[in-house]
Amino acid sequence: MKGKLIVFEGVEGCGKTSQIQLTQEWLKSFKTSVVVTRQPGGTELGLHLRKLLLAGDSNSIANRTELLLYAADRSQHVEQVIKPAIQNGAIVLCDRYTDSTIAYQGWGRGLDMNLIHQLNAIATSGLESDLTLWFDVDVEVGLARKRGGGDRLDRIEQETIAFHHRVQQGYVQLHTSYSQRIVRVDATLSKEAVQQKIQAILTSKLQA
Ligand code: TMP
């Protein structure tokens, strides 16, 4: 495989983060260079932004400010991490990317979609994912997994159930609109079954 950007997306508790680890291990067996990273928080600056974005109560950041902070994180991350890795021929597995902003700030917060598309384009300088895996799970199931994990819920996880349902609607809509780029994965299956699906998708979609 040549350098590629593969993105993992979905609502809270969809299981994407543990699937990234399993996918990394599987890809290593092909002696491919693999970079695992995330948004927000994939750079040193991004780690500061992640803390600001996810700590505190839900009212401490205005919606438009939140949008700009995610865009700032993405801009730095694309320049410093993603583009150089792809140029070096690595497979980049990225936990969230531009579709998160459409789902969370667009559908969840109700911010202007044109503005979001413009900011996504600026922050990525046009770099789109080669493939996005959308981990589809009911909002209630995902949030219950998060609560069961024992960690305190972060600023976004603490949002209302209605907010999380709007985010989920966003992913459904994105999947319909970009059915070539975004592939749905049934995230209610066992960890092993989900990983098998991912391996089948990557094998068929990314042979270059
Ligand atoms: P996660 O790393 O656990 O997925 O947490 C990141 C949180 O940030 C998650 O609640 C989704 C949210 N988020 C946005 O609201 N907009 C974005 O553009 C990104 C990348 C994440």
PDB file of C-alpha atoms and ligand atoms in Angstrom:
ATOM      1  CA  MET A   1       0.000   0.000   0.000  1.00  0.00           C
ATOM      2  CA  LYS A   2       1.076   3.600  -0.651  1.00  0.00           C
ATOM      3  CA  GLY A   3       0.703   6.416   1.882  1.00  0.00           C
ATOM      4  CA  LYS A   4      -2.942   6.655   2.880  1.00  0.00           C
ATOM      5  CA  LEU A   5      -5.192   8.394   5.377  1.00  0.00           C
ATOM      6  CA  ILE A   6      -7.735   6.137   7.059  1.00  0.00           C
ATOM      7  CA  VAL A   7     -10.099   7.786   9.500  1.00  0.00           C
ATOM      8  CA  PHE A   8     -12.139   6.214  12.307  1.00  0.00           C
ATOM      9  CA  GLU A   9     -15.370   8.046  13.180  1.00  0.00           C
ATOM     10  CA  GLY A  10     -18.484   7.680  15.302  1.00  0.00           C
ATOM     11  CA  VAL A  11     -20.449   8.763  18.360  1.00  0.00           C
ATOM     12  CA  GLU A  12     -19.130   8.479  21.930  1.00  0.00           C
ATOM     13  CA  GLY A  13     -18.343   4.905  22.967  1.00  0.00           C
ATOM     14  CA  CYS A  14     -18.500   3.467  19.442  1.00  0.00           C
ATOM     15  CA  GLY A  15     -15.295   1.469  20.034  1.00  0.00           C
ATOM     16  CA  LYS A  16     -13.144   3.120  17.343  1.00  0.00           C
ATOM     17  CA  THR A  17     -10.124   3.689  19.573  1.00  0.00           C
ATOM     18  CA  SER A  18      -9.607   0.037  20.489  1.00  0.00           C
ATOM     19  CA  GLN A  19     -10.198  -0.947  16.843  1.00  0.00           C
ATOM     20  CA  ILE A  20      -7.422   1.425  15.766  1.00  0.00           C
ATOM     21  CA  GLN A  21      -4.984  -0.448  18.013  1.00  0.00           C
ATOM     22  CA  LEU A  22      -6.062  -3.828  16.609  1.00  0.00           C
ATOM     23  CA  THR A  23      -5.839  -2.510  13.046  1.00  0.00           C
ATOM     24  CA  GLN A  24      -2.346  -1.170  13.708  1.00  0.00           C
ATOM     25  CA  GLU A  25      -1.202  -4.594  14.920  1.00  0.00           C
ATOM     26  CA  TRP A  26      -2.718  -6.305  11.876  1.00  0.00           C
ATOM     27  CA  LEU A  27      -1.142  -3.838   9.418  1.00  0.00           C
ATOM     28  CA  LYS A  28       2.275  -4.258  11.048  1.00  0.00           C
ATOM     29  CA  SER A  29       2.324  -7.861   9.866  1.00  0.00           C
ATOM     30  CA  PHE A  30       2.540  -6.495   6.286  1.00  0.00           C
ATOM     31  CA  LYS A  31       5.720  -4.592   7.232  1.00  0.00           C
ATOM     32  CA  THR A  32       3.927  -1.374   6.361  1.00  0.00           C
ATOM     33  CA  SER A  33       4.805   1.797   8.193  1.00  0.00           C
ATOM     34  CA  VAL A  34       1.748   2.716  10.282  1.00  0.00           C
ATOM     35  CA  VAL A  35       1.130   5.960  12.163  1.00  0.00           C
ATOM     36  CA  VAL A  36      -1.644   6.052  14.760  1.00  0.00           C
ATOM     37  CA  THR A  37      -2.842   9.493  15.697  1.00  0.00           C
ATOM     38  CA  ARG A  38      -5.926  11.455  16.687  1.00  0.00           C
ATOM     39  CA  GLN A  39      -7.855  14.713  16.605  1.00  0.00           C
ATOM     40  CA  PRO A  40      -7.887  16.620  18.773  1.00  0.00           C
ATOM     41  CA  GLY A  41      -4.501  16.013  20.386  1.00  0.00           C
ATOM     42  CA  GLY A  42      -2.155  14.590  17.752  1.00  0.00           C
ATOM     43  CA  THR A  43       0.525  17.273  18.235  1.00  0.00           C
ATOM     44  CA  GLU A  44       2.080  19.038  21.213  1.00  0.00           C
ATOM     45  CA  LEU A  45      -0.066  22.099  20.578  1.00  0.00           C
ATOM     46  CA  GLY A  46      -3.038  19.809  19.988  1.00  0.00           C
ATOM     47  CA  LEU A  47      -2.616  18.214  23.414  1.00  0.00           C
ATOM     48  CA  HIS A  48      -3.078  21.642  25.006  1.00  0.00           C
ATOM     49  CA  LEU A  49      -6.113  22.299  22.785  1.00  0.00           C
ATOM     50  CA  ARG A  50      -7.582  18.881  23.646  1.00  0.00           C
ATOM     51  CA  LYS A  51      -7.348  19.673  27.360  1.00  0.00           C
ATOM     52  CA  LEU A  52      -9.052  23.030  26.826  1.00  0.00           C
ATOM     53  CA  LEU A  53     -11.769  21.487  24.657  1.00  0.00           C
ATOM     54  CA  LEU A  54     -12.640  18.504  26.801  1.00  0.00           C
ATOM     55  CA  ALA A  55     -12.212  19.746  30.379  1.00  0.00           C
ATOM     56  CA  GLY A  56     -14.635  21.909  32.274  1.00  0.00           C
ATOM     57  CA  ASP A  57     -18.372  22.419  32.105  1.00  0.00           C
ATOM     58  CA  SER A  58     -20.460  22.616  28.957  1.00  0.00           C
ATOM     59  CA  ASN A  59     -20.900  26.368  28.975  1.00  0.00           C
ATOM     60  CA  SER A  60     -17.282  27.418  29.238  1.00  0.00           C
ATOM     61  CA  ILE A  61     -16.569  27.606  25.477  1.00  0.00           C
ATOM     62  CA  ALA A  62     -18.772  29.420  22.961  1.00  0.00           C
ATOM     63  CA  ASN A  63     -19.850  27.241  20.014  1.00  0.00           C
ATOM     64  CA  ARG A  64     -17.968  29.238  17.409  1.00  0.00           C
ATOM     65  CA  THR A  65     -14.834  29.284  19.572  1.00  0.00           C
ATOM     66  CA  GLU A  66     -15.110  25.511  19.914  1.00  0.00           C
ATOM     67  CA  LEU A  67     -15.273  25.190  16.126  1.00  0.00           C
ATOM     68  CA  LEU A  68     -12.165  27.339  15.705  1.00  0.00           C
ATOM     69  CA  LEU A  69     -10.217  25.389  18.319  1.00  0.00           C
ATOM     70  CA  TYR A  70     -10.940  22.083  16.546  1.00  0.00           C
ATOM     71  CA  ALA A  71      -9.900  23.713  13.265  1.00  0.00           C
ATOM     72  CA  ALA A  72      -6.660  24.998  14.828  1.00  0.00           C
ATOM     73  CA  ASP A  73      -5.869  21.533  16.171  1.00  0.00           C
ATOM     74  CA  ARG A  74      -6.514  20.035  12.718  1.00  0.00           C
ATOM     75  CA  SER A  75      -4.420  22.570  10.851  1.00  0.00           C
ATOM     76  CA  GLN A  76      -1.382  21.933  13.042  1.00  0.00           C
ATOM     77  CA  HIS A  77      -1.910  18.175  12.906  1.00  0.00           C
ATOM     78  CA  VAL A  78      -2.208  17.970   9.119  1.00  0.00           C
ATOM     79  CA  GLU A  79       0.956  20.057   8.627  1.00  0.00           C
ATOM     80  CA  GLN A  80       3.094  18.450  11.318  1.00  0.00           C
ATOM     81  CA  VAL A  81       1.969  14.841  11.352  1.00  0.00           C
ATOM     82  CA  ILE A  82      -0.421  13.643   8.645  1.00  0.00           C
ATOM     83  CA  LYS A  83       1.066  15.127   5.483  1.00  0.00           C
ATOM     84  CA  PRO A  84       4.685  14.200   6.273  1.00  0.00           C
ATOM     85  CA  ALA A  85       3.625  10.643   7.195  1.00  0.00           C
ATOM     86  CA  ILE A  86       1.677  10.162   3.957  1.00  0.00           C
ATOM     87  CA  GLN A  87       4.579  11.585   1.957  1.00  0.00           C
ATOM     88  CA  ASN A  88       6.811   8.991   3.622  1.00  0.00           C
ATOM     89  CA  GLY A  89       4.459   6.251   2.446  1.00  0.00           C
ATOM     90  CA  ALA A  90       2.891   5.490   5.836  1.00  0.00           C
ATOM     91  CA  ILE A  91      -0.649   4.348   6.467  1.00  0.00           C
ATOM     92  CA  VAL A  92      -2.098   6.932   8.858  1.00  0.00           C
ATOM     93  CA  LEU A  93      -4.855   5.684  11.159  1.00  0.00           C
ATOM     94  CA  CYS A  94      -6.527   8.799  12.507  1.00  0.00           C
ATOM     95  CA  ASP A  95      -9.042   8.819  15.352  1.00  0.00           C
ATOM     96  CA  ARG A  96     -11.529  11.464  14.061  1.00  0.00           C
ATOM     97  CA  TYR A  97     -11.103  14.048  11.292  1.00  0.00           C
ATOM     98  CA  THR A  98     -13.262  16.543   9.365  1.00  0.00           C
ATOM     99  CA  ASP A  99     -16.489  14.510   9.590  1.00  0.00           C
ATOM    100  CA  SER A 100     -16.414  14.913  13.387  1.00  0.00           C
ATOM    101  CA  THR A 101     -16.692  18.666  12.915  1.00  0.00           C
ATOM    102  CA  ILE A 102     -19.633  18.260  10.537  1.00  0.00           C
ATOM    103  CA  ALA A 103     -21.364  15.864  12.951  1.00  0.00           C
ATOM    104  CA  TYR A 104     -20.591  17.615  16.272  1.00  0.00           C
ATOM    105  CA  GLN A 105     -20.299  21.326  15.461  1.00  0.00           C
ATOM    106  CA  GLY A 106     -22.624  21.220  12.426  1.00  0.00           C
ATOM    107  CA  TRP A 107     -25.384  18.805  13.439  1.00  0.00           C
ATOM    108  CA  GLY A 108     -24.793  18.861  17.203  1.00  0.00           C
ATOM    109  CA  ARG A 109     -24.257  22.587  17.776  1.00  0.00           C
ATOM    110  CA  GLY A 110     -26.179  23.776  14.724  1.00  0.00           C
ATOM    111  CA  LEU A 111     -23.361  25.928  13.343  1.00  0.00           C
ATOM    112  CA  ASP A 112     -23.429  27.005   9.715  1.00  0.00           C
ATOM    113  CA  MET A 113     -22.427  24.108   7.419  1.00  0.00           C
ATOM    114  CA  ASN A 114     -20.846  26.360   4.785  1.00  0.00           C
ATOM    115  CA  LEU A 115     -18.611  27.876   7.413  1.00  0.00           C
ATOM    116  CA  ILE A 116     -17.653  24.390   8.624  1.00  0.00           C
ATOM    117  CA  HIS A 117     -16.828  23.185   5.111  1.00  0.00           C
ATOM    118  CA  GLN A 118     -14.684  26.271   4.544  1.00  0.00           C
ATOM    119  CA  LEU A 119     -12.829  25.802   7.822  1.00  0.00           C
ATOM    120  CA  ASN A 120     -12.314  22.094   7.152  1.00  0.00           C
ATOM    121  CA  ALA A 121     -10.854  22.951   3.742  1.00  0.00           C
ATOM    122  CA  ILE A 122      -8.541  25.587   5.240  1.00  0.00           C
ATOM    123  CA  ALA A 123      -7.410  23.382   8.123  1.00  0.00           C
ATOM    124  CA  THR A 124      -6.622  20.392   5.891  1.00  0.00           C
ATOM    125  CA  SER A 125      -5.500  22.383   2.834  1.00  0.00           C
ATOM    126  CA  GLY A 126      -7.827  20.066   0.962  1.00  0.00           C
ATOM    127  CA  LEU A 127      -6.479  16.738   2.232  1.00  0.00           C
ATOM    128  CA  GLU A 128      -9.374  14.258   2.398  1.00  0.00           C
ATOM    129  CA  SER A 129      -9.335  10.779   3.853  1.00  0.00           C
ATOM    130  CA  ASP A 130      -8.813   7.870   1.462  1.00  0.00           C
ATOM    131  CA  LEU A 131     -11.295   5.918   3.520  1.00  0.00           C
ATOM    132  CA  THR A 132     -13.422   6.682   6.571  1.00  0.00           C
ATOM    133  CA  LEU A 133     -14.785   3.891   8.742  1.00  0.00           C
ATOM    134  CA  TRP A 134     -17.953   4.930  10.539  1.00  0.00           C
ATOM    135  CA  PHE A 135     -18.621   2.881  13.671  1.00  0.00           C
ATOM    136  CA  ASP A 136     -22.376   2.801  13.915  1.00  0.00           C
ATOM    137  CA  VAL A 137     -23.803   2.189  17.366  1.00  0.00           C
ATOM    138  CA  ASP A 138     -26.871   3.536  19.200  1.00  0.00           C
ATOM    139  CA  VAL A 139     -26.114   6.672  21.177  1.00  0.00           C
ATOM    140  CA  GLU A 140     -27.466   5.093  24.378  1.00  0.00           C
ATOM    141  CA  VAL A 141     -25.317   1.988  23.965  1.00  0.00           C
ATOM    142  CA  GLY A 142     -22.184   4.077  23.345  1.00  0.00           C
ATOM    143  CA  LEU A 143     -22.799   6.374  26.300  1.00  0.00           C
ATOM    144  CA  ALA A 144     -23.486   3.389  28.570  1.00  0.00           C
ATOM    145  CA  ARG A 145     -20.094   1.936  27.522  1.00  0.00           C
ATOM    146  CA  LYS A 146     -18.456   5.272  28.423  1.00  0.00           C
ATOM    147  CA  ARG A 147     -20.192   5.435  31.805  1.00  0.00           C
ATOM    148  CA  GLY A 148     -19.238   1.800  32.479  1.00  0.00           C
ATOM    149  CA  GLY A 149     -15.587   2.679  31.800  1.00  0.00           C
ATOM    150  CA  GLY A 150     -15.399   4.532  35.097  1.00  0.00           C
ATOM    151  CA  ASP A 151     -13.762   7.753  33.809  1.00  0.00           C
ATOM    152  CA  ARG A 152     -15.486  11.061  34.459  1.00  0.00           C
ATOM    153  CA  LEU A 153     -17.424  12.151  31.346  1.00  0.00           C
ATOM    154  CA  ASP A 154     -15.720  14.980  29.456  1.00  0.00           C
ATOM    155  CA  ARG A 155     -17.301  18.296  28.376  1.00  0.00           C
ATOM    156  CA  ILE A 156     -18.729  16.901  25.140  1.00  0.00           C
ATOM    157  CA  GLU A 157     -19.784  13.528  26.545  1.00  0.00           C
ATOM    158  CA  GLN A 158     -21.741  15.432  29.225  1.00  0.00           C
ATOM    159  CA  GLU A 159     -23.938  17.042  26.538  1.00  0.00           C
ATOM    160  CA  THR A 160     -27.676  16.267  26.401  1.00  0.00           C
ATOM    161  CA  ILE A 161     -28.958  13.066  24.846  1.00  0.00           C
ATOM    162  CA  ALA A 162     -30.638  15.227  22.178  1.00  0.00           C
ATOM    163  CA  PHE A 163     -27.225  16.641  21.222  1.00  0.00           C
ATOM    164  CA  HIS A 164     -25.770  13.147  20.830  1.00  0.00           C
ATOM    165  CA  HIS A 165     -28.756  12.077  18.724  1.00  0.00           C
ATOM    166  CA  ARG A 166     -28.180  15.048  16.396  1.00  0.00           C
ATOM    167  CA  VAL A 167     -24.521  14.023  16.083  1.00  0.00           C
ATOM    168  CA  GLN A 168     -25.615  10.487  15.166  1.00  0.00           C
ATOM    169  CA  GLN A 169     -28.043  11.885  12.575  1.00  0.00           C
ATOM    170  CA  GLY A 170     -25.065  13.781  11.163  1.00  0.00           C
ATOM    171  CA  TYR A 171     -23.115  10.563  10.673  1.00  0.00           C
ATOM    172  CA  VAL A 172     -26.108   8.867   9.032  1.00  0.00           C
ATOM    173  CA  GLN A 173     -26.402  11.796   6.635  1.00  0.00           C
ATOM    174  CA  LEU A 174     -22.662  11.887   5.913  1.00  0.00           C
ATOM    175  CA  HIS A 175     -22.702   8.169   5.119  1.00  0.00           C
ATOM    176  CA  THR A 176     -25.566   8.700   2.673  1.00  0.00           C
ATOM    177  CA  SER A 177     -23.866  11.678   1.006  1.00  0.00           C
ATOM    178  CA  TYR A 178     -20.364  10.208   0.735  1.00  0.00           C
ATOM    179  CA  SER A 179     -21.055   6.514   0.347  1.00  0.00           C
ATOM    180  CA  GLN A 180     -17.822   5.921  -1.614  1.00  0.00           C
ATOM    181  CA  ARG A 181     -15.532   7.419   1.010  1.00  0.00           C
ATOM    182  CA  ILE A 182     -17.428   6.475   4.183  1.00  0.00           C
ATOM    183  CA  VAL A 183     -18.007   2.804   4.982  1.00  0.00           C
ATOM    184  CA  ARG A 184     -20.372   1.776   7.769  1.00  0.00           C
ATOM    185  CA  VAL A 185     -19.205  -0.763  10.314  1.00  0.00           C
ATOM    186  CA  ASP A 186     -21.744  -2.376  12.649  1.00  0.00           C
ATOM    187  CA  ALA A 187     -20.168  -1.475  15.987  1.00  0.00           C
ATOM    188  CA  THR A 188     -22.616  -3.546  18.032  1.00  0.00           C
ATOM    189  CA  LEU A 189     -20.770  -6.743  17.041  1.00  0.00           C
ATOM    190  CA  SER A 190     -18.023  -8.299  19.194  1.00  0.00           C
ATOM    191  CA  LYS A 191     -14.555  -6.704  19.117  1.00  0.00           C
ATOM    192  CA  GLU A 192     -13.221  -9.646  17.109  1.00  0.00           C
ATOM    193  CA  ALA A 193     -16.067  -9.512  14.571  1.00  0.00           C
ATOM    194  CA  VAL A 194     -15.669  -5.753  14.111  1.00  0.00           C
ATOM    195  CA  GLN A 195     -11.930  -6.194  13.542  1.00  0.00           C
ATOM    196  CA  GLN A 196     -12.583  -8.896  10.941  1.00  0.00           C
ATOM    197  CA  LYS A 197     -14.931  -6.554   9.081  1.00  0.00           C
ATOM    198  CA  ILE A 198     -12.318  -3.797   9.128  1.00  0.00           C
ATOM    199  CA  GLN A 199      -9.655  -6.120   7.740  1.00  0.00           C
ATOM    200  CA  ALA A 200     -11.998  -7.203   4.949  1.00  0.00           C
ATOM    201  CA  ILE A 201     -12.843  -3.590   4.089  1.00  0.00           C
ATOM    202  CA  LEU A 202      -9.205  -2.466   4.070  1.00  0.00           C
ATOM    203  CA  THR A 203      -8.176  -5.464   1.985  1.00  0.00           C
ATOM    204  CA  SER A 204     -10.751  -4.754  -0.689  1.00  0.00           C
ATOM    205  CA  LYS A 205     -10.686  -0.945  -0.671  1.00  0.00           C
ATOM    206  CA  LEU A 206      -7.057  -0.077  -0.279  1.00  0.00           C
ATOM    207  CA  GLN A 207      -5.110  -2.394  -2.502  1.00  0.00           C
ATOM    208  CA  ALA A 208      -3.020  -0.008  -4.563  1.00  0.00           C
TER     209      ALA A 208
HETATM  210  P1  TMP B   1     -12.441  11.242  21.554  1.00  0.00           P
HETATM  211  O1  TMP B   1     -10.982  11.352  21.300  1.00  0.00           O
HETATM  212  O2  TMP B   1     -12.774  10.475  22.766  1.00  0.00           O
HETATM  213  O3  TMP B   1     -13.192  10.837  20.362  1.00  0.00           O
HETATM  214  O4  TMP B   1     -12.888  12.730  21.989  1.00  0.00           O
HETATM  215  C1  TMP B   1     -12.872  13.808  21.178  1.00  0.00           C
HETATM  216  C2  TMP B   1     -14.124  14.598  21.424  1.00  0.00           C
HETATM  217  O5  TMP B   1     -14.082  15.782  20.633  1.00  0.00           O
HETATM  218  C3  TMP B   1     -15.404  13.856  21.040  1.00  0.00           C
HETATM  219  O6  TMP B   1     -16.409  14.182  21.976  1.00  0.00           O
HETATM  220  C4  TMP B   1     -15.776  14.461  19.716  1.00  0.00           C
HETATM  221  C5  TMP B   1     -15.251  15.862  19.815  1.00  0.00           C
HETATM  222  N1  TMP B   1     -14.884  16.458  18.520  1.00  0.00           N
HETATM  223  C6  TMP B   1     -15.658  17.483  18.009  1.00  0.00           C
HETATM  224  O7  TMP B   1     -16.646  17.890  18.624  1.00  0.00           O
HETATM  225  N2  TMP B   1     -15.289  18.054  16.836  1.00  0.00           N
HETATM  226  C7  TMP B   1     -14.184  17.657  16.132  1.00  0.00           C
HETATM  227  O8  TMP B   1     -13.881  18.202  15.058  1.00  0.00           O
HETATM  228  C8  TMP B   1     -13.389  16.581  16.676  1.00  0.00           C
HETATM  229  C9  TMP B   1     -12.168  16.124  15.951  1.00  0.00           C
HETATM  230  C10 TMP B   1     -13.788  16.012  17.870  1.00  0.00           C
END
